[in-house]
Coordinates of N, CA and C in Angstrom, one line a residue:
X1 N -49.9 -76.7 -16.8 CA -49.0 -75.9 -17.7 C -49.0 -74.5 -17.3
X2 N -50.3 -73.8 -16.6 CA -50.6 -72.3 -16.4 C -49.5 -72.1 -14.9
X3 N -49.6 -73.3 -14.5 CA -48.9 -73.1 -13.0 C -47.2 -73.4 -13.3
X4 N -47.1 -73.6 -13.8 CA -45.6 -74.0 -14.7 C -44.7 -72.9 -15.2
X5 N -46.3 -72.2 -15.9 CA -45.3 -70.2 -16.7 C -45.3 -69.4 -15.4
X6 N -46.5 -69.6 -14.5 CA -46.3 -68.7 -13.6 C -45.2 -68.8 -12.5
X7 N -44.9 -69.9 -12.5 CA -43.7 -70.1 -11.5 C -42.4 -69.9 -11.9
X8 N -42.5 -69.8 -13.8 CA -41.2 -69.3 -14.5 C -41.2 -67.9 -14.3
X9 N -42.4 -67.5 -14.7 CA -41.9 -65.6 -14.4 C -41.9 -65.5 -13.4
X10 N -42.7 -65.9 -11.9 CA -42.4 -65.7 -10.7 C -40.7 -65.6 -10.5
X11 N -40.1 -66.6 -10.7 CA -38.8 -66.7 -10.4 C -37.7 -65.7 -11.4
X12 N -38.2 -66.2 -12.9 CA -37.1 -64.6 -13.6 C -37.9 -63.3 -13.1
X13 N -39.0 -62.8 -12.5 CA -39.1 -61.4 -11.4 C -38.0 -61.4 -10.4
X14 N -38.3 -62.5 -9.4 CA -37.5 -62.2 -8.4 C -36.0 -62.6 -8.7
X15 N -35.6 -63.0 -9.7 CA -33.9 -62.9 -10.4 C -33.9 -61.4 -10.7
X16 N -34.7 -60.9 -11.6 CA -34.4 -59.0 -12.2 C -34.4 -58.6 -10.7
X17 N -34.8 -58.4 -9.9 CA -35.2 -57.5 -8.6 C -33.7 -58.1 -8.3
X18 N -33.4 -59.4 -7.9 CA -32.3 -59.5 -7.2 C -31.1 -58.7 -7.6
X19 N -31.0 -58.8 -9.0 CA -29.8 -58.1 -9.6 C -29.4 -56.9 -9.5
X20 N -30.7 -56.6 -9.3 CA -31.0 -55.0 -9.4 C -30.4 -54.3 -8.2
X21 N -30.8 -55.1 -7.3 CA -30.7 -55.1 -5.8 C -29.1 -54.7 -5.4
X22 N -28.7 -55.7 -6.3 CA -27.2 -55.9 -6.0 C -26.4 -55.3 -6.6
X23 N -26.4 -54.7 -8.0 CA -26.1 -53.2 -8.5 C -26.4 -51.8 -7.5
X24 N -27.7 -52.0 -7.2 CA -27.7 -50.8 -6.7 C -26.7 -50.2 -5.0
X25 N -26.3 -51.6 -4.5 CA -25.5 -51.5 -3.9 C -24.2 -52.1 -3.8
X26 N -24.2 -52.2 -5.1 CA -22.1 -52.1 -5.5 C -22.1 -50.5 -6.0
X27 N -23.2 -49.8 -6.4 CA -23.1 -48.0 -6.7 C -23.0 -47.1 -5.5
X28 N -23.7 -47.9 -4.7 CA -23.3 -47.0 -3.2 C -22.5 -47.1 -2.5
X29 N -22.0 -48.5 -2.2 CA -20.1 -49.0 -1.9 C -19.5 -48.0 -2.3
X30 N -19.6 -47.8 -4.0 CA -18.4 -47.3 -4.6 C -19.0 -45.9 -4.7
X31 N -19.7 -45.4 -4.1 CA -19.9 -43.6 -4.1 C -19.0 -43.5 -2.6
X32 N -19.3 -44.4 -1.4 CA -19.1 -44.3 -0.3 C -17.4 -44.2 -0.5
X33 N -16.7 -45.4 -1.1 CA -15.9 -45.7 -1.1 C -15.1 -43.8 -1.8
X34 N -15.7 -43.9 -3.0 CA -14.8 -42.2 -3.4 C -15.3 -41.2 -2.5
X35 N -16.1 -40.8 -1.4 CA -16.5 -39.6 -0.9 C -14.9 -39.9 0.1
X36 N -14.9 -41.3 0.5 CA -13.7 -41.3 2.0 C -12.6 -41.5 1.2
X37 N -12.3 -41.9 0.0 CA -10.9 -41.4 -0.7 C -10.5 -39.9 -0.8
X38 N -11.7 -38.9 -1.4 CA -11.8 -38.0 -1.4 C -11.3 -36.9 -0.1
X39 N -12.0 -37.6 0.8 CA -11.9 -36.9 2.7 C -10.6 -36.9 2.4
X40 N -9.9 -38.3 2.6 CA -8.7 -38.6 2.9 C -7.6 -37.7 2.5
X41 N -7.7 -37.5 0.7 CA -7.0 -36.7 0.2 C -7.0 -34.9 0.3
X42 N -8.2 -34.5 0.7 CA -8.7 -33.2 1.2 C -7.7 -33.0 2.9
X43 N -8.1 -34.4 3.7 CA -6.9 -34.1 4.7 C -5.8 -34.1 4.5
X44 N -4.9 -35.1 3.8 CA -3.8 -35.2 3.3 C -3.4 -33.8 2.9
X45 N -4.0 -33.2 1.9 CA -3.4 -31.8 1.2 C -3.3 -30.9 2.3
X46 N -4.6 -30.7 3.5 CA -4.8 -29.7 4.7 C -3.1 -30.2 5.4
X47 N -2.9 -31.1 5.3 CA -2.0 -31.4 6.1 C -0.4 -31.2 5.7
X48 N -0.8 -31.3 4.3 CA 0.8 -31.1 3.7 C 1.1 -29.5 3.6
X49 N -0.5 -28.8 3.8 CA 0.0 -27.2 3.3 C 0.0 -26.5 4.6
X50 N -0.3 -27.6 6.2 CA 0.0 -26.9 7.3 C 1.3 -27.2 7.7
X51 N 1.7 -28.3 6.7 CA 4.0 -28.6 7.3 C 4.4 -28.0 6.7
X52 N 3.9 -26.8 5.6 CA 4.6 -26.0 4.5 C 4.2 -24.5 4.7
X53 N 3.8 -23.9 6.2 CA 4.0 -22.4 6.4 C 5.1 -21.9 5.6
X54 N 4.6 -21.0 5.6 CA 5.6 -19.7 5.2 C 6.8 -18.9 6.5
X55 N 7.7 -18.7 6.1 CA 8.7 -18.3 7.4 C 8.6 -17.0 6.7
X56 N 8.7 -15.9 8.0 CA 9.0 -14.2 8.2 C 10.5 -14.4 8.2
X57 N 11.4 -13.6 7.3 CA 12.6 -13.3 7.1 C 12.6 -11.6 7.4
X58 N 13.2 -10.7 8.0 CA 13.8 -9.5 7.8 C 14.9 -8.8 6.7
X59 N 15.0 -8.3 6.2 CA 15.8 -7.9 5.0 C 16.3 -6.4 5.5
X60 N 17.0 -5.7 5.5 CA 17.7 -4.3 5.8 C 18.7 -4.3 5.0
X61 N 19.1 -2.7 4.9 CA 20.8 -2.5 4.5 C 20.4 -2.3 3.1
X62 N 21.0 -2.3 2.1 CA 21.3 -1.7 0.9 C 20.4 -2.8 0.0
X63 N 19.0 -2.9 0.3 CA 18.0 -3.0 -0.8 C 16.4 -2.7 -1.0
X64 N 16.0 -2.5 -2.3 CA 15.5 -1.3 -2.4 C 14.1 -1.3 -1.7
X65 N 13.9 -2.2 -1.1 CA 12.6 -1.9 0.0 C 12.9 -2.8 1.2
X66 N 13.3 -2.3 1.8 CA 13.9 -3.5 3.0 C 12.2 -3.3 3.7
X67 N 12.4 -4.6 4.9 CA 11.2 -4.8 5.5 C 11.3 -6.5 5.3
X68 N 10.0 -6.9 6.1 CA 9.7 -8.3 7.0 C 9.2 -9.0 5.4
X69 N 9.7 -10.0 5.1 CA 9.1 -10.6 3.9 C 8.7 -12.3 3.8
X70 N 7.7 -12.7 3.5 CA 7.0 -14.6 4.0 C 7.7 -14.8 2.8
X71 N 8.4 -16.1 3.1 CA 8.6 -16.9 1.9 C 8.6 -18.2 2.7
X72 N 8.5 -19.2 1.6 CA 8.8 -20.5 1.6 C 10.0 -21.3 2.3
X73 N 9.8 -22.6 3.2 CA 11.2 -23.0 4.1 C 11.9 -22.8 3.5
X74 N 11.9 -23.6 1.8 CA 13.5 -24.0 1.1 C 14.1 -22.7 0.6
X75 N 13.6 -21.5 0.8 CA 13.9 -20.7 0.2 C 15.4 -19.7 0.2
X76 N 16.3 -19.1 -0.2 CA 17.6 -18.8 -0.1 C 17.4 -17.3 0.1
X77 N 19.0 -17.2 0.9 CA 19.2 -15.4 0.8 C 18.8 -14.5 -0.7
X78 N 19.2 -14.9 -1.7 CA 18.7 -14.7 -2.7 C 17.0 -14.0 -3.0
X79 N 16.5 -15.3 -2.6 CA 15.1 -14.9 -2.8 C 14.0 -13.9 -1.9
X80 N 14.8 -14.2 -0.7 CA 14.7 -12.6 0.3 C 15.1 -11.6 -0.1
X81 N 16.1 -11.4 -0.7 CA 16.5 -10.0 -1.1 C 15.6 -9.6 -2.9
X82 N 15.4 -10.7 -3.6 CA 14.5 -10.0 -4.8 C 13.3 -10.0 -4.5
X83 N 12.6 -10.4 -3.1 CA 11.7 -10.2 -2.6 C 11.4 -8.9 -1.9
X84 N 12.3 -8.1 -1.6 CA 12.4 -6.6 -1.6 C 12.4 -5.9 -2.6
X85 N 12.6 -6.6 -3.6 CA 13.1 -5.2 -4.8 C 14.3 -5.0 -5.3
X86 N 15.3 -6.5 -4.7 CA 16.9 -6.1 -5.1 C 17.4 -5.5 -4.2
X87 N 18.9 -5.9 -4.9 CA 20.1 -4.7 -4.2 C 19.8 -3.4 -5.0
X88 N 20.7 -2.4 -3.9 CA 20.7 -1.2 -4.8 C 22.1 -1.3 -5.7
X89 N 22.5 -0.6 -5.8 CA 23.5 0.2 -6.9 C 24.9 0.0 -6.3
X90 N 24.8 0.5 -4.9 CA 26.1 0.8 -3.8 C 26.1 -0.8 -3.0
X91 N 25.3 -1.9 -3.4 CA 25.6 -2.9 -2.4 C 26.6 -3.7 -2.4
X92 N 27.4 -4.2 -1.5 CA 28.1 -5.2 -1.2 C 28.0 -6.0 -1.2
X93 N 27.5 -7.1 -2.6 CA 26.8 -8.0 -2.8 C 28.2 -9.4 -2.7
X94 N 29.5 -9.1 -2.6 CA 30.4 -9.6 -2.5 C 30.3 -10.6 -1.0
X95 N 30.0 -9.8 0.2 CA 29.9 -10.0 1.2 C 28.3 -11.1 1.7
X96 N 27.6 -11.0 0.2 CA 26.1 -12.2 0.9 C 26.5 -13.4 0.1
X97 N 26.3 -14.3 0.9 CA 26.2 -15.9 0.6 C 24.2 -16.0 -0.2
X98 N 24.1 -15.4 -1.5 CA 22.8 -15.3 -2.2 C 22.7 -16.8 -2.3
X99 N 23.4 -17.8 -1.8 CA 22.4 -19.2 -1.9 C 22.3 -20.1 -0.6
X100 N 22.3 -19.2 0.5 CA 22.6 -19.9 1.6 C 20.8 -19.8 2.1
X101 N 20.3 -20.8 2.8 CA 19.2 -21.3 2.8 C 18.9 -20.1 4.1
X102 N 17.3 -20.0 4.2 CA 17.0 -19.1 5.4 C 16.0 -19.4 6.2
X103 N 16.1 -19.1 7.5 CA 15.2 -19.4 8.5 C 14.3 -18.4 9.1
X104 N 13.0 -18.8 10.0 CA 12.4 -18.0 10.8 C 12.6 -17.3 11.4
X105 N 12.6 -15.9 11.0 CA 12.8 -14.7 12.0 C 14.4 -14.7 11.8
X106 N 15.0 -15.0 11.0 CA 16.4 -14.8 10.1 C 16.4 -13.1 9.7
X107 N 17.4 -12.2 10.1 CA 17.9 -10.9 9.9 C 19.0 -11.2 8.7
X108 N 18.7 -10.1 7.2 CA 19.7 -10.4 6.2 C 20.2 -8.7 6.2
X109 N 21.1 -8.6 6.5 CA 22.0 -7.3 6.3 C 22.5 -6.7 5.6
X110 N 22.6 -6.3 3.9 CA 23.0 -5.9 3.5 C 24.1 -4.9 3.8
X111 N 25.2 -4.9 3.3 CA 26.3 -3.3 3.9 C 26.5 -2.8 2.4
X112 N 26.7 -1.4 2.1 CA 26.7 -0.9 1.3 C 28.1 -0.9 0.7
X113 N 29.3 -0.6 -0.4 CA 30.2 -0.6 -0.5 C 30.9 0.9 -0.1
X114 N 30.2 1.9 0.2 CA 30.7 3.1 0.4 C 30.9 3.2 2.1
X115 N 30.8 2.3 2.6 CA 30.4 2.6 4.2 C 31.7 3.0 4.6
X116 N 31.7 3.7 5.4 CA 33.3 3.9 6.3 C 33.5 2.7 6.6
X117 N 34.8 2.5 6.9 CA 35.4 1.1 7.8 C 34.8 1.4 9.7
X118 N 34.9 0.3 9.7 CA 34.1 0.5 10.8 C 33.1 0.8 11.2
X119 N 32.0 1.0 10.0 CA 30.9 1.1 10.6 C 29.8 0.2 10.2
X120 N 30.4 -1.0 10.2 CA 29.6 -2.4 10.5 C 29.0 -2.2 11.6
X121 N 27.6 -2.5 11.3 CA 26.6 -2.7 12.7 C 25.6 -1.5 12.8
X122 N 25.7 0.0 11.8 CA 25.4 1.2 12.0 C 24.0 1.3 11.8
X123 N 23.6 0.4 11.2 CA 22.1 -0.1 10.7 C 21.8 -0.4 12.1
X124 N 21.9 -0.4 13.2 CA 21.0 -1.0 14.2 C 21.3 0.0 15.3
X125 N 22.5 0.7 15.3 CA 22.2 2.2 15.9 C 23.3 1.7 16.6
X126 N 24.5 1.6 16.5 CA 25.7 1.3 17.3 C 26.5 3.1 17.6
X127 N 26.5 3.2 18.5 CA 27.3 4.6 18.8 C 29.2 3.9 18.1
X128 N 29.7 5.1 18.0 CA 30.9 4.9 17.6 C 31.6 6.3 18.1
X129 N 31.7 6.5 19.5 CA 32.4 6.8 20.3 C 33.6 7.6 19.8
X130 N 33.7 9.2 19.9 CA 34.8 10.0 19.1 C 35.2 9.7 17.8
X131 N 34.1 9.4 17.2 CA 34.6 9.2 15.4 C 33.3 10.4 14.9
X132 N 32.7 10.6 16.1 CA 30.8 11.6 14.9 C 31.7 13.1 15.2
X133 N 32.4 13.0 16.2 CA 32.4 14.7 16.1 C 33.6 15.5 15.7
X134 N 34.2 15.9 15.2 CA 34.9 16.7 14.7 C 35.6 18.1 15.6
X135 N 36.9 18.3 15.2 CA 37.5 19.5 16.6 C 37.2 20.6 16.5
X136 N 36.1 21.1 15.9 CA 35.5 22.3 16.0 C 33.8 22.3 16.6
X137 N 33.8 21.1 17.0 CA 32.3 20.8 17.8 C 31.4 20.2 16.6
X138 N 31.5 20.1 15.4 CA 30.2 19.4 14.6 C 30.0 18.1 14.6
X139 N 28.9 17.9 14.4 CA 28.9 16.3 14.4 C 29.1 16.2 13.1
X140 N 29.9 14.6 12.4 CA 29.8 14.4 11.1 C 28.8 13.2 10.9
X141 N 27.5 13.7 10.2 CA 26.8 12.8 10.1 C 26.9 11.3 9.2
X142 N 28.5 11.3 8.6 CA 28.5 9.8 7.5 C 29.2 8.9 8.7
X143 N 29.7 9.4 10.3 CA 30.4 8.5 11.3 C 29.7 8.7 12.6
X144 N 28.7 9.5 12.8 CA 28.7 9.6 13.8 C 27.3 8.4 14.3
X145 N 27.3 8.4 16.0 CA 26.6 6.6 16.2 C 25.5 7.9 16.9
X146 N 23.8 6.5 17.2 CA 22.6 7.4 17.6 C 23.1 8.6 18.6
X147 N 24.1 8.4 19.9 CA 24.5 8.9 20.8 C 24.6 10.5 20.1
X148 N 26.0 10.1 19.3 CA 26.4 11.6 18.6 C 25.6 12.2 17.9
X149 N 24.2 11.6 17.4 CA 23.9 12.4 16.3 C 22.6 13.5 17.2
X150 N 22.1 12.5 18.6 CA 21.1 13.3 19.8 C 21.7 14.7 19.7
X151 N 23.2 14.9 19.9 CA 24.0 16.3 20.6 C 23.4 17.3 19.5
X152 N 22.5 16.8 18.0 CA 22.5 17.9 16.9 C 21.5 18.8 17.1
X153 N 21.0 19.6 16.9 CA 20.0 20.2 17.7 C 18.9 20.2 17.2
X154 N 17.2 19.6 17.6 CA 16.2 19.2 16.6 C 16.4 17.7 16.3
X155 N 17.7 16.8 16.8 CA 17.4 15.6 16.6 C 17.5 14.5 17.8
X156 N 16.4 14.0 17.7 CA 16.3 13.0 18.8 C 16.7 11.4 18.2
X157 N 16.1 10.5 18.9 CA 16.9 8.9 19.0 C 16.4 8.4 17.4
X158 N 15.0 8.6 17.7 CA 14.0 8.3 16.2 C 14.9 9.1 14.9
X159 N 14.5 10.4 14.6 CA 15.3 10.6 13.7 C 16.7 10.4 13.6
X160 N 18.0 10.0 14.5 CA 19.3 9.5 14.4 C 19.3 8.3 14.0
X161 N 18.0 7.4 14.5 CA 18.2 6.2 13.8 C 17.8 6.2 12.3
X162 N 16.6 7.1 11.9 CA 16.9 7.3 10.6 C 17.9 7.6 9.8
X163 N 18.6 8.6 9.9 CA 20.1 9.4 9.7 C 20.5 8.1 9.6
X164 N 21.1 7.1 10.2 CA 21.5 5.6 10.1 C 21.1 5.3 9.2
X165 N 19.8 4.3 9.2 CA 19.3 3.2 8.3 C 19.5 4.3 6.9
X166 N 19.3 5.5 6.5 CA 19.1 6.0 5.0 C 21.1 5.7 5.1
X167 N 22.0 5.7 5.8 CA 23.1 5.4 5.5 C 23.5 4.0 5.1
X168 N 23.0 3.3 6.1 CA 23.2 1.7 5.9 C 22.2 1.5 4.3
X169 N 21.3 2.4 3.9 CA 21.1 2.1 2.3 C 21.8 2.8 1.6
X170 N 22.0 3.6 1.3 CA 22.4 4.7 0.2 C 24.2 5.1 0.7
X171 N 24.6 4.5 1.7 CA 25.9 5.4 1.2 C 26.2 6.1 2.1
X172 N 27.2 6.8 2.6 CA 27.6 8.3 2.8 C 27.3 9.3 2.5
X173 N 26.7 10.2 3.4 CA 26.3 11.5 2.7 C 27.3 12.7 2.2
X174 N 26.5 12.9 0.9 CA 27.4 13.9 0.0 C 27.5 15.3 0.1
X175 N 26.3 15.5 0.9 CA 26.2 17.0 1.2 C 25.6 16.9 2.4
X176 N 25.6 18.4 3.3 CA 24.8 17.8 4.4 C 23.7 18.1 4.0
X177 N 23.0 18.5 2.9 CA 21.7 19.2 2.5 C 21.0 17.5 2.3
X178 N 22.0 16.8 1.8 CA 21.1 15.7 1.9 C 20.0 15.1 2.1
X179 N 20.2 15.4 4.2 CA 19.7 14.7 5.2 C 18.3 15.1 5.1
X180 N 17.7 16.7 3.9 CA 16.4 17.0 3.7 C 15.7 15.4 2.9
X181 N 16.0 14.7 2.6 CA 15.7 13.4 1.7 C 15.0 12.4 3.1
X182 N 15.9 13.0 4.1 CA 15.0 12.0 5.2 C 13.7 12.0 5.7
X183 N 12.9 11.4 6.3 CA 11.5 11.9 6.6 C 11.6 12.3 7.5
X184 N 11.1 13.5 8.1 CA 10.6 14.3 9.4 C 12.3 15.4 9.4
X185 N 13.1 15.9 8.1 CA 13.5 16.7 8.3 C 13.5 17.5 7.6
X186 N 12.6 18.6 7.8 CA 12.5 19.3 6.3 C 13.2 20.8 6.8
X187 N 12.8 21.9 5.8 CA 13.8 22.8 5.4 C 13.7 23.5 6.9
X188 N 13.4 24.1 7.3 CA 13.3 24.4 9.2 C 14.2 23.8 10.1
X189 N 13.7 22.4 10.1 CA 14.2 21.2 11.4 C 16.2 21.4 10.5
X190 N 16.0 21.5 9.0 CA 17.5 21.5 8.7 C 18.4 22.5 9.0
X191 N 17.8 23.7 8.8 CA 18.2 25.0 9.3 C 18.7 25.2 10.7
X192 N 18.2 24.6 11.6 CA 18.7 24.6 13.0 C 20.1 23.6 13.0
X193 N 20.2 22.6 12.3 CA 21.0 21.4 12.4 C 22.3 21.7 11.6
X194 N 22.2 22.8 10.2 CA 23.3 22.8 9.5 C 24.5 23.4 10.4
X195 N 24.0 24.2 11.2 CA 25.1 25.2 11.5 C 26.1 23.5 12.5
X196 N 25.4 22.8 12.8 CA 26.2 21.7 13.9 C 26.8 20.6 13.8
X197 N 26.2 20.5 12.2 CA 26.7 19.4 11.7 C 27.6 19.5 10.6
X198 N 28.6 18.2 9.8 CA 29.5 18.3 8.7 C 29.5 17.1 8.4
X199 N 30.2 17.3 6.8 CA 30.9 15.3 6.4 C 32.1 15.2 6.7

């Protein structure tokens, strides 16, 4: 009878142990099993957020902080330009397609509504050949291209292409005193330049 109980608990021992045995490794399956779901998904997202760079777009021309701006592939003309800061005041907002989609290293140009005719393109320093000078020798700085604006005295390529781009934003100049609003021309460098120049 003694050998009878002992061979019952012998056997429900080695049943508890077995069970045990086999729980404790359906909990490691399934730890193993979520760590490589886990990986998977950790790749998966590395992977969806390296097909979803950001593209460099350029912005210029009549808004209020032009310059190089990241946005997103799907993203539109629109969103590059309130990505600057907006149009200004004077833009020619007539002239942009604000929902046309944009690409890598894409140039958005704003033109101002005050611009002379003809001087599409002035933003990137296009000379415009007997329109800057006037018949008493001055140059007019609202037409004249980088070429014409070198002849002024005190101004070289750098500052004429500024003279430009502050045009291709703001307009035509109203006065020549203006041009003090540009950087690198202050009351001196102007003084040499008034007597040469006109609007």
């Amino acid at each position: 009878m003694d050998i009878v109980k002992k061979s019952l608990l012998m056997l429900a021992g080695i049943l508890l142990l077995a069970v045990g045995i086999t729980y404790w490794q359906l909990g490691s399956d399934e730890t193993l099993e979520n760590e490589a779901t886990s990986g998977q998904t950790l790749d998966n997202t590395t992977e969806e957020r390296g097909g979803a760079a950001n593209i460099a777009v350029y912005v210029c021309g009549a808004v209020k902080n032009p310059g190089v701006v990241l946005l997103s592939p799907n993203s539109r003309v629109g969103d590059a330009i309130n990505s600057c800061g907006g149009l200004l005041p004077n833009a020619n907002a007539e002239n942009i397609n604000l929902a046309e989609g944009v690409k890598d290293g894409m140039q958005i140009k704003v033109q101002s509504r005050n611009m002379n005719p003809g001087s599409e393109g002035m933003g990137q320093g296009t000379a415009l050949p007997g329109k800057g000078e006037s018949a008493d020798g001055k140059i007019n700085i609202n037409t004249a291209g980088i070429e014409e604006l070198t002849r002024i005295p005190g101004v070289g390529k750098a500052t004429a292409q500024r003279i430009i781009d502050y045009r291709a934003q703001n307009g035509t100049f109203e006065d020549i005193e203006d041009l003090k609003k540009i950087k690198g021309i202050g009351k001196a460098k102007f003084e040499k330049m008034a007597p040469k120049i006109t609007i």
